[in-house]
């Protein structure tokens, strides 16, 4: 059974920062891919960041590039999403995600795996007020 447990959401004012954490269990963490997706009310789910676990390659959606940073602690099977310069449009439920099948590094770095099936956690709410 795959478990992805998120924490760290909350409410901040525009320009503020939050750090999300996701601890994974039940699958092979090393040489895999993990990321974050978000969904705002009335909008489609968006893959915002991904990282090749055990490596340094990352993916960022254009909407968050330069403001969000994904990182990992391999010893803890944990990935983080540091969110700086938050905007009201970043308000959404954020889900940790991992692909259900082995994928190539290129797929992880391109974010294309967000268009296929993936495991996801229970989500953590991020609210940014203006």
CSV table of C-alpha atoms in Angstrom, one decimal, residues 2-130:
chain,number,residue,atom,x,y,z
A,2,UNK,CA,1.4,3.4,-1.0
A,3,UNK,CA,1.1,6.2,1.5
A,4,UNK,CA,1.8,9.8,0.8
A,5,UNK,CA,1.3,12.0,3.8
A,6,UNK,CA,1.4,15.8,3.4
A,7,UNK,CA,1.8,18.5,6.0
A,8,UNK,CA,2.6,22.2,6.2
A,9,UNK,CA,-0.3,24.0,4.5
A,10,UNK,CA,-2.0,27.0,6.0
A,11,UNK,CA,-3.0,30.6,5.4
A,12,UNK,CA,-0.7,33.4,4.6
A,13,UNK,CA,-0.8,36.9,3.1
A,14,UNK,CA,0.4,37.6,-0.4
A,15,UNK,CA,4.2,37.7,-0.6
A,16,UNK,CA,4.5,35.2,2.3
A,17,UNK,CA,6.0,31.7,2.4
A,18,UNK,CA,5.0,28.2,3.3
A,19,UNK,CA,6.8,24.9,3.2
A,20,UNK,CA,5.0,21.7,2.5
A,21,UNK,CA,6.3,18.2,3.4
A,22,UNK,CA,5.4,14.8,2.0
A,23,UNK,CA,6.6,11.5,3.5
A,24,UNK,CA,6.3,8.5,1.3
A,25,UNK,CA,6.0,4.8,2.1
A,26,UNK,CA,5.0,1.6,0.4
A,27,UNK,CA,7.0,2.0,-2.8
A,28,UNK,CA,10.5,2.2,-4.0
A,29,UNK,CA,11.5,5.7,-3.2
A,30,UNK,CA,15.0,5.7,-4.8
A,31,UNK,CA,15.3,6.5,-8.5
A,32,UNK,CA,11.6,7.3,-8.7
A,33,UNK,CA,9.7,10.6,-9.2
A,34,UNK,CA,7.6,12.5,-6.8
A,35,UNK,CA,5.9,15.8,-7.1
A,36,UNK,CA,3.1,18.2,-6.1
A,37,UNK,CA,-0.2,18.9,-7.8
A,38,UNK,CA,-2.7,21.5,-6.8
A,39,UNK,CA,-6.4,22.0,-7.5
A,40,UNK,CA,-8.3,25.2,-6.9
A,41,UNK,CA,-12.1,25.2,-6.8
A,42,UNK,CA,-13.5,25.2,-10.3
A,43,UNK,CA,-10.1,24.6,-11.9
A,44,UNK,CA,-8.3,21.6,-13.3
A,45,UNK,CA,-5.6,19.9,-11.4
A,46,UNK,CA,-2.1,21.3,-12.1
A,47,UNK,CA,1.2,19.6,-11.7
A,48,UNK,CA,3.4,22.3,-10.2
A,49,UNK,CA,6.7,20.6,-9.3
A,50,UNK,CA,8.5,17.3,-9.5
A,51,UNK,CA,11.8,15.8,-8.5
A,52,UNK,CA,13.8,12.7,-9.5
A,53,UNK,CA,14.2,11.0,-6.1
A,54,UNK,CA,17.9,10.3,-5.3
A,55,UNK,CA,18.9,12.7,-8.1
A,56,UNK,CA,18.9,16.4,-8.7
A,57,UNK,CA,16.6,16.8,-11.7
A,58,UNK,CA,13.4,18.8,-11.2
A,59,UNK,CA,10.4,20.1,-13.0
A,60,UNK,CA,8.4,23.3,-12.4
A,61,UNK,CA,5.3,24.6,-14.0
A,62,UNK,CA,5.6,28.0,-15.5
A,63,UNK,CA,3.2,29.5,-13.0
A,64,UNK,CA,5.5,28.7,-10.1
A,65,UNK,CA,9.0,28.8,-11.6
A,66,UNK,CA,11.3,31.0,-9.7
A,67,UNK,CA,9.0,31.1,-6.6
A,68,UNK,CA,8.7,27.4,-5.6
A,69,UNK,CA,11.5,25.0,-4.8
A,70,UNK,CA,11.2,21.3,-4.6
A,71,UNK,CA,13.7,19.4,-2.5
A,72,UNK,CA,14.1,16.0,-0.8
A,73,UNK,CA,15.6,14.2,2.1
A,74,UNK,CA,16.3,10.7,0.8
A,75,UNK,CA,17.1,9.4,4.3
A,76,UNK,CA,13.5,10.3,5.3
A,77,UNK,CA,11.7,9.4,2.1
A,78,UNK,CA,10.5,12.9,2.2
A,79,UNK,CA,10.0,15.7,-0.4
A,80,UNK,CA,9.4,19.3,0.3
A,81,UNK,CA,7.9,22.2,-1.5
A,82,UNK,CA,9.2,25.6,-0.4
A,83,UNK,CA,6.7,28.2,-1.7
A,84,UNK,CA,7.9,31.8,-1.6
A,85,UNK,CA,6.4,35.1,-2.9
A,86,UNK,CA,2.9,33.4,-2.7
A,87,UNK,CA,0.1,34.9,-4.7
A,88,UNK,CA,-3.7,34.7,-4.2
A,89,UNK,CA,-3.8,32.6,-7.3
A,90,UNK,CA,-1.7,30.0,-5.5
A,91,UNK,CA,-4.7,29.2,-3.3
A,92,UNK,CA,-5.5,25.6,-3.8
A,93,UNK,CA,-5.5,22.1,-2.2
A,94,UNK,CA,-2.0,20.7,-2.7
A,95,UNK,CA,-1.4,17.0,-3.1
A,96,UNK,CA,1.8,15.0,-3.0
A,97,UNK,CA,2.0,12.7,-6.0
A,98,UNK,CA,4.0,9.8,-7.3
A,99,UNK,CA,3.6,7.8,-10.5
A,100,UNK,CA,1.9,4.4,-10.4
A,101,UNK,CA,4.5,3.0,-12.8
A,102,UNK,CA,8.2,3.3,-13.3
A,103,UNK,CA,8.9,6.3,-15.6
A,104,UNK,CA,12.0,7.6,-17.4
A,105,UNK,CA,13.8,10.5,-16.0
A,106,UNK,CA,12.8,12.6,-19.0
A,107,UNK,CA,9.2,12.1,-18.1
A,108,UNK,CA,9.8,13.2,-14.5
A,109,UNK,CA,11.7,16.3,-15.7
A,110,UNK,CA,9.1,17.3,-18.2
A,111,UNK,CA,6.1,16.8,-15.9
A,112,UNK,CA,4.4,14.7,-18.5
A,113,UNK,CA,3.6,12.0,-15.9
A,114,UNK,CA,1.1,14.3,-14.3
A,115,UNK,CA,-1.2,13.6,-17.3
A,116,UNK,CA,-1.3,9.9,-16.4
A,117,UNK,CA,-2.4,8.0,-13.3
A,118,UNK,CA,-0.5,8.7,-10.1
A,119,UNK,CA,-0.8,8.1,-6.4
A,120,UNK,CA,-1.7,11.1,-4.3
A,121,UNK,CA,-2.1,11.9,-0.6
A,122,UNK,CA,-5.0,13.4,1.3
A,123,UNK,CA,-3.9,17.0,0.4
A,124,UNK,CA,-3.1,20.1,2.4
A,125,UNK,CA,-4.9,23.4,1.9
A,126,UNK,CA,-2.9,26.5,1.0
A,127,UNK,CA,-4.8,29.8,1.2
A,128,UNK,CA,-3.2,33.1,0.2
A,129,UNK,CA,-5.0,36.3,0.9
A,130,UNK,CA,-4.4,39.6,-0.8
